Backbone as a chain_set.jsonl record, in Angstrom:
{"seq": "MGFELRFTDKKITAWGGMGLMKRMLDRIGFQAAVAACGLPQPGSDRGYAPIQLILQFMLSVWYGVV", "coords": {"N": [[0.814, -1.212, 0.008], [2.192, 1.122, -0.004], [3.233, 2.312, 2.339], [4.877, 2.091, 5.558], [4.664, 0.418, 8.586], [5.896, 0.8, 11.748], [7.716, 0.685, 14.927], [8.505, 3.523, 16.921], [10.472, 5.964, 18.656], [9.889, 8.618, 18.579], [7.85, 11.444, 19.214], [4.342, 11.48, 18.651], [1.231, 12.729, 17.311], [-2.265, 12.849, 18.147], [-3.537, 13.104, 15.818], [-2.296, 11.558, 13.922], [-3.231, 9.459, 12.365], [-4.768, 10.399, 10.342], [-3.778, 10.545, 7.748], [-3.75, 7.914, 6.961], [-6.56, 7.363, 6.907], [-7.322, 9.118, 4.819], [-5.892, 7.877, 2.723], [-7.327, 5.444, 2.649], [-9.93, 6.252, 1.956], [-9.38, 7.296, -0.573], [-8.551, 4.982, -1.875], [-10.917, 3.341, -1.918], [-12.465, 4.81, -3.621], [-14.176, 6.858, -2.689], [-14.858, 9.592, -3.103], [-15.565, 9.752, -5.766], [-17.826, 8.063, -5.728], [-19.563, 9.53, -4.088], [-19.768, 11.863, -5.613], [-21.196, 10.872, -7.768], [-23.707, 10.762, -6.776], [-25.401, 12.856, -7.222], [-25.629, 15.222, -5.653], [-26.865, 18.429, -4.427], [-25.373, 21.405, -5.667], [-23.495, 24.202, -4.496], [-25.108, 27.541, -4.409], [-23.767, 29.925, -4.66], [-20.647, 31.556, -5.292], [-19.17, 31.37, -3.027], [-19.87, 29.151, -1.644], [-19.526, 25.833, -0.277], [-18.336, 22.761, -1.686], [-20.324, 19.822, -1.805], [-19.047, 17.359, -1.362], [-16.802, 18.085, 0.078], [-17.874, 19.038, 2.458], [-19.072, 16.661, 3.425], [-16.824, 14.967, 3.698], [-15.352, 16.324, 5.685], [-17.146, 16.186, 7.793], [-17.314, 13.417, 8.23], [-14.61, 12.799, 8.968], [-14.479, 14.228, 11.363], [-16.269, 12.798, 12.909], [-15.048, 10.252, 12.978], [-12.783, 10.844, 14.349], [-13.825, 11.657, 16.794], [-14.574, 14.309, 17.307], [-17.072, 15.472, 17.019]], "CA": [[0.015, -0.012, 0.008], [3.022, 2.301, -0.124], [3.645, 2.831, 3.645], [5.461, 1.119, 6.453], [4.315, 0.578, 9.932], [6.903, 0.34, 12.68], [7.792, 1.362, 16.212], [9.444, 4.676, 16.987], [10.628, 6.672, 19.947], [9.428, 9.939, 18.322], [6.514, 11.854, 19.714], [3.303, 11.558, 17.622], [0.021, 13.416, 17.748], [-3.568, 12.108, 18.128], [-4.075, 13.185, 14.474], [-1.392, 10.85, 13.037], [-3.893, 8.485, 11.561], [-5.571, 11.084, 9.278], [-3.197, 10.208, 6.421], [-4.179, 6.564, 6.607], [-7.943, 7.504, 6.548], [-7.371, 9.663, 3.466], [-5.584, 6.859, 1.752], [-8.379, 4.491, 2.504], [-11.06, 6.829, 1.187], [-8.954, 7.337, -1.988], [-8.475, 3.592, -2.429], [-12.209, 2.743, -2.203], [-13.199, 5.628, -4.529], [-15.252, 7.442, -1.991], [-15.21, 10.851, -3.671], [-16.281, 9.441, -7.027], [-19.134, 7.504, -5.456], [-20.441, 10.609, -3.598], [-20.044, 12.781, -6.714], [-22.169, 10.242, -8.601], [-25.052, 10.712, -6.186], [-26.104, 13.989, -7.684], [-25.944, 16.16, -4.559], [-27.022, 19.79, -4.88], [-24.239, 22.226, -5.707], [-23.79, 25.524, -3.83], [-25.696, 28.41, -5.317], [-22.891, 31.053, -4.787], [-19.229, 31.246, -5.461], [-18.583, 31.176, -1.676], [-20.363, 27.907, -1.069], [-18.615, 24.691, -0.205], [-18.703, 21.581, -2.464], [-20.911, 18.869, -0.873], [-18.049, 16.287, -1.012], [-15.909, 18.617, 1.03], [-18.587, 19.024, 3.757], [-19.174, 15.264, 3.837], [-15.524, 14.49, 4.21], [-15.041, 17.037, 6.943], [-18.07, 15.656, 8.831], [-16.851, 12.022, 8.465], [-13.388, 12.832, 9.69], [-14.675, 14.66, 12.709], [-16.874, 11.744, 13.571], [-14.073, 9.192, 13.128], [-11.843, 11.277, 15.408], [-14.477, 11.944, 17.987], [-14.694, 15.73, 17.508], [-18.463, 15.774, 17.103]], "C": [[0.815, 1.269, -0.001], [3.394, 2.995, 1.246], [4.14, 1.708, 4.564], [5.063, 1.427, 7.853], [5.488, 0.024, 10.852], [6.989, 1.21, 13.96], [8.653, 2.521, 16.157], [9.474, 5.255, 18.383], [10.205, 8.177, 19.757], [8.075, 10.211, 18.801], [5.572, 11.896, 18.512], [2.09, 12.208, 18.224], [-1.198, 12.485, 17.632], [-4.041, 12.122, 16.678], [-3.187, 12.439, 13.452], [-2.055, 9.928, 12.08], [-4.653, 9.063, 10.355], [-5.058, 10.747, 7.819], [-3.7, 8.808, 5.997], [-5.703, 6.624, 6.181], [-8.107, 8.104, 5.152], [-7.0, 8.664, 2.449], [-6.672, 5.778, 1.588], [-9.542, 4.995, 1.657], [-10.682, 6.95, -0.322], [-8.965, 5.92, -2.674], [-9.855, 3.005, -2.736], [-13.031, 3.556, -3.183], [-14.356, 6.358, -3.939], [-15.758, 8.727, -2.661], [-15.983, 10.628, -4.967], [-17.713, 8.946, -6.821], [-20.043, 8.624, -4.865], [-20.765, 11.56, -4.72], [-21.082, 12.222, -7.642], [-23.649, 10.285, -8.081], [-25.971, 11.902, -6.587], [-26.541, 15.011, -6.549], [-26.017, 17.622, -5.096], [-25.738, 20.604, -4.768], [-24.51, 23.593, -5.055], [-24.278, 26.531, -4.791], [-24.849, 29.693, -5.444], [-21.482, 30.614, -4.96], [-18.479, 31.051, -4.059], [-19.042, 29.926, -0.996], [-19.324, 26.827, -1.075], [-19.231, 23.527, -1.054], [-19.332, 20.548, -1.497], [-19.93, 17.753, -0.471], [-17.159, 16.77, 0.065], [-16.541, 18.651, 2.488], [-18.752, 17.656, 4.297], [-17.892, 14.693, 4.408], [-15.09, 15.086, 5.52], [-15.841, 16.415, 8.106], [-17.548, 14.185, 9.169], [-15.549, 11.952, 9.278], [-13.622, 13.239, 11.177], [-15.472, 13.611, 13.508], [-15.918, 10.614, 13.923], [-13.127, 9.56, 14.295], [-12.517, 11.823, 16.676], [-14.597, 13.442, 18.361], [-16.092, 16.194, 17.77], [-19.089, 15.056, 18.176]], "O": [[0.254, 2.365, -0.006], [3.822, 4.15, 1.25], [3.845, 0.532, 4.351], [5.115, 2.581, 8.278], [5.951, -1.104, 10.675], [6.417, 2.297, 14.043], [9.561, 2.511, 15.325], [8.565, 5.03, 19.182], [10.181, 8.915, 20.742], [7.217, 9.328, 18.809], [5.993, 12.321, 17.436], [1.912, 12.252, 19.441], [-1.091, 11.412, 17.038], [-4.85, 11.276, 16.296], [-3.315, 12.665, 12.249], [-1.475, 9.627, 11.036], [-5.112, 8.331, 9.478], [-5.823, 10.687, 6.856], [-4.024, 8.572, 4.833], [-6.075, 5.992, 5.192], [-8.949, 7.642, 4.381], [-7.658, 8.552, 1.414], [-6.887, 5.273, 0.486], [-10.063, 4.299, 0.785], [-11.513, 6.744, -1.207], [-9.328, 5.746, -3.837], [-9.99, 2.251, -3.7], [-14.124, 3.145, -3.572], [-15.405, 6.486, -4.569], [-16.968, 8.925, -2.771], [-16.987, 11.301, -5.201], [-18.647, 9.296, -7.543], [-21.237, 8.62, -5.162], [-21.896, 12.037, -4.812], [-21.807, 12.994, -8.269], [-24.616, 9.938, -8.759], [-27.168, 11.902, -6.299], [-27.651, 15.542, -6.543], [-25.343, 17.987, -6.059], [-25.054, 20.455, -3.755], [-25.643, 24.073, -5.073], [-23.911, 26.433, -5.962], [-25.187, 30.519, -6.293], [-21.154, 29.439, -4.796], [-17.325, 30.627, -4.003], [-18.639, 29.659, 0.136], [-18.34, 26.908, -1.809], [-20.448, 23.352, -1.117], [-18.824, 20.446, -0.381], [-19.991, 17.26, 0.655], [-16.763, 15.979, 0.921], [-15.906, 18.365, 3.503], [-18.6, 17.451, 5.502], [-17.88, 14.034, 5.448], [-14.517, 14.4, 6.367], [-15.329, 16.161, 9.196], [-17.391, 13.85, 10.343], [-15.424, 11.123, 10.178], [-13.036, 12.665, 12.095], [-15.327, 13.57, 14.73], [-15.964, 10.078, 15.03], [-12.736, 8.713, 15.098], [-11.843, 12.391, 17.536], [-14.706, 13.8, 19.534], [-16.347, 17.106, 18.555], [-20.292, 15.197, 18.394]]}, "num_chains": 1, "name": "protein.A"}
């Protein structure tokens, strides 16, 4: 999968697994699947894309922020 797991004496943060979650979502084609659902797009140039909001929400749930 392009990464190595090993023990280290270096300090790590609680957010260290976010890269693995992103790789998992990329590997399963999550963004393409959500884009194919036909979600409504923002009506102004300052709106957020629905996929961005969904990804942010999912990450916050996975990491216990919400």
